[in-house]
Short mmCIF file of C-alpha atoms in Angstrom, two decimals:
data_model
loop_
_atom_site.label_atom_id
_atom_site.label_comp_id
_atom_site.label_asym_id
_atom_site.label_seq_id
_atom_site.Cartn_x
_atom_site.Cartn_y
_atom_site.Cartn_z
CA UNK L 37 0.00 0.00 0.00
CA UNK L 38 2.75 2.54 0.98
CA UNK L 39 4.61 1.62 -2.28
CA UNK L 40 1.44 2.40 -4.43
CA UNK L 41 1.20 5.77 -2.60
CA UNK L 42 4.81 6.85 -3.06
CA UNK L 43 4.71 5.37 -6.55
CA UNK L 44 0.93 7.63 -7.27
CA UNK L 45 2.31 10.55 -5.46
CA UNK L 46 5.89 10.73 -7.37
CA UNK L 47 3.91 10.20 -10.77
CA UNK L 48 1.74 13.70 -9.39
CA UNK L 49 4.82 15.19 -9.22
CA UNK L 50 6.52 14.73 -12.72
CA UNK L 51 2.82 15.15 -14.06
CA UNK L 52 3.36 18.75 -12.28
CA UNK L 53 6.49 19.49 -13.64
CA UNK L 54 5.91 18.54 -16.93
CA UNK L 55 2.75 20.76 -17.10
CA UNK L 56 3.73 24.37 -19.17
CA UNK L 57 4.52 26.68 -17.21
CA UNK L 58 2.72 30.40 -17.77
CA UNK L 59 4.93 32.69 -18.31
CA UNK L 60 4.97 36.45 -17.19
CA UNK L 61 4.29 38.76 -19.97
CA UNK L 62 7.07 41.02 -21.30
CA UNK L 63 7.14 44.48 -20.71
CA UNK L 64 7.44 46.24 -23.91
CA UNK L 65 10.89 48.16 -24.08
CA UNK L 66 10.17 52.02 -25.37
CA UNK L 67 10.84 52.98 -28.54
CA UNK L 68 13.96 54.96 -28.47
CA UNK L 69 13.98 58.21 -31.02
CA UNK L 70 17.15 59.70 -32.17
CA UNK L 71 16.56 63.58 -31.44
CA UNK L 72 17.63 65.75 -34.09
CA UNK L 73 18.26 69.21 -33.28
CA UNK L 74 15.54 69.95 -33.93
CA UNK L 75 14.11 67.90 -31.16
CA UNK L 76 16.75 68.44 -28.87
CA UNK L 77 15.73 72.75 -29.47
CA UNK L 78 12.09 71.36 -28.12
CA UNK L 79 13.53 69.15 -25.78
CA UNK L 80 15.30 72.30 -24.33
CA UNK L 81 12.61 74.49 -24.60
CA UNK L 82 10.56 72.36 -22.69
CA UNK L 83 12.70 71.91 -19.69
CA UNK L 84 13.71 75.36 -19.55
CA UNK L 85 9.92 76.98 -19.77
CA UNK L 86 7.89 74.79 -18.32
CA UNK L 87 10.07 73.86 -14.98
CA UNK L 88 10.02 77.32 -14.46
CA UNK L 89 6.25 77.08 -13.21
CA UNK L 90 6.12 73.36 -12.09
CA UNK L 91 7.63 69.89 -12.21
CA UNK L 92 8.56 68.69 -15.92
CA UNK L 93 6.29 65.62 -16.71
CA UNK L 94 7.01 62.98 -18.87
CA UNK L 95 6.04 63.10 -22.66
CA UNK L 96 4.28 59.64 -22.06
CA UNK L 97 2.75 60.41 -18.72
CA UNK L 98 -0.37 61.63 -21.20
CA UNK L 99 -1.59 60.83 -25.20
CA UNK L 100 -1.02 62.94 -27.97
CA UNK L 101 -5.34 64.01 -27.43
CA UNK L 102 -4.41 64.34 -23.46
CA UNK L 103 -1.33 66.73 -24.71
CA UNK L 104 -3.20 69.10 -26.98
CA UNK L 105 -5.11 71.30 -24.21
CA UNK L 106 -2.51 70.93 -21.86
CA UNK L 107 -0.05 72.39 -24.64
CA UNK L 108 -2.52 75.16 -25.55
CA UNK L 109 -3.02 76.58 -22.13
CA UNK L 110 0.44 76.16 -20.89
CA UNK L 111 1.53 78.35 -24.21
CA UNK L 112 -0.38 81.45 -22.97
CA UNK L 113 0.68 80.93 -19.63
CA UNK L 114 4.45 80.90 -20.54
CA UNK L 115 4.26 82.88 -23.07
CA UNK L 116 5.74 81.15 -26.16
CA UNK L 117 5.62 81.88 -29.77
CA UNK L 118 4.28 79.29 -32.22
CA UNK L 119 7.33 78.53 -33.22
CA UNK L 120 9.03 77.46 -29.46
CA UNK L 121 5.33 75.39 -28.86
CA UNK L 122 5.51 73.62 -31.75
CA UNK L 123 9.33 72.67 -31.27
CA UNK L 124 7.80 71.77 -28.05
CA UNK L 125 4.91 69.90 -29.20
CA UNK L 126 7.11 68.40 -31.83
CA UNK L 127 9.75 67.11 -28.92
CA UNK L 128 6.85 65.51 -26.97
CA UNK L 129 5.15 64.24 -29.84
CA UNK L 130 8.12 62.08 -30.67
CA UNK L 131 8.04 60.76 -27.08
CA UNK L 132 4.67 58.65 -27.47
#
């Protein structure tokens, strides 16, 4: 009886390990963007005008649709041509 046991209970076992295993899934790595200067200027732009008012938040921390008012408001607030917000815009849009 005891041999029947061991013999049901080590079969359970390699059963077990045999079964596939499930396996975590991946994290997807983010896309890295080679900044021309032209992205770097935004890139710049960004960190020097907006820290001035509050904390600099990540381009991905919001969508390109979350972005759009944020952008708009914050130009009028810091008081930036067209040209600096769209190098901004530009810099952040490359981000997502």
């Amino acid at each position: 009886m005891k041999t029947k046991l061991i013999v049901l209970t080590l079969t359970g076992l390699f059963i077990a390990s045999c079964s596939s295993k499930k396996t975590a899934a991946v994290p997807e790595k983010p896309k890295e963007v080679v900044l021309t200067p032209e992205l770097i200027e935004g890139k710049n732009l960004y960190g020097t005008s907006c820290v001035k008012c509050h904390k600099l938040y990540e381009p991905t921390a919001y969508s390109k649709e979350e972005w759009k008012p944020i952008l708009v408001r914050m130009q009028k607030k810091a008081r930036l041509d067209d040209v600096k917000m769209a190098s901004i815009t530009n810099y952040i849009h490359s981000q997502l």
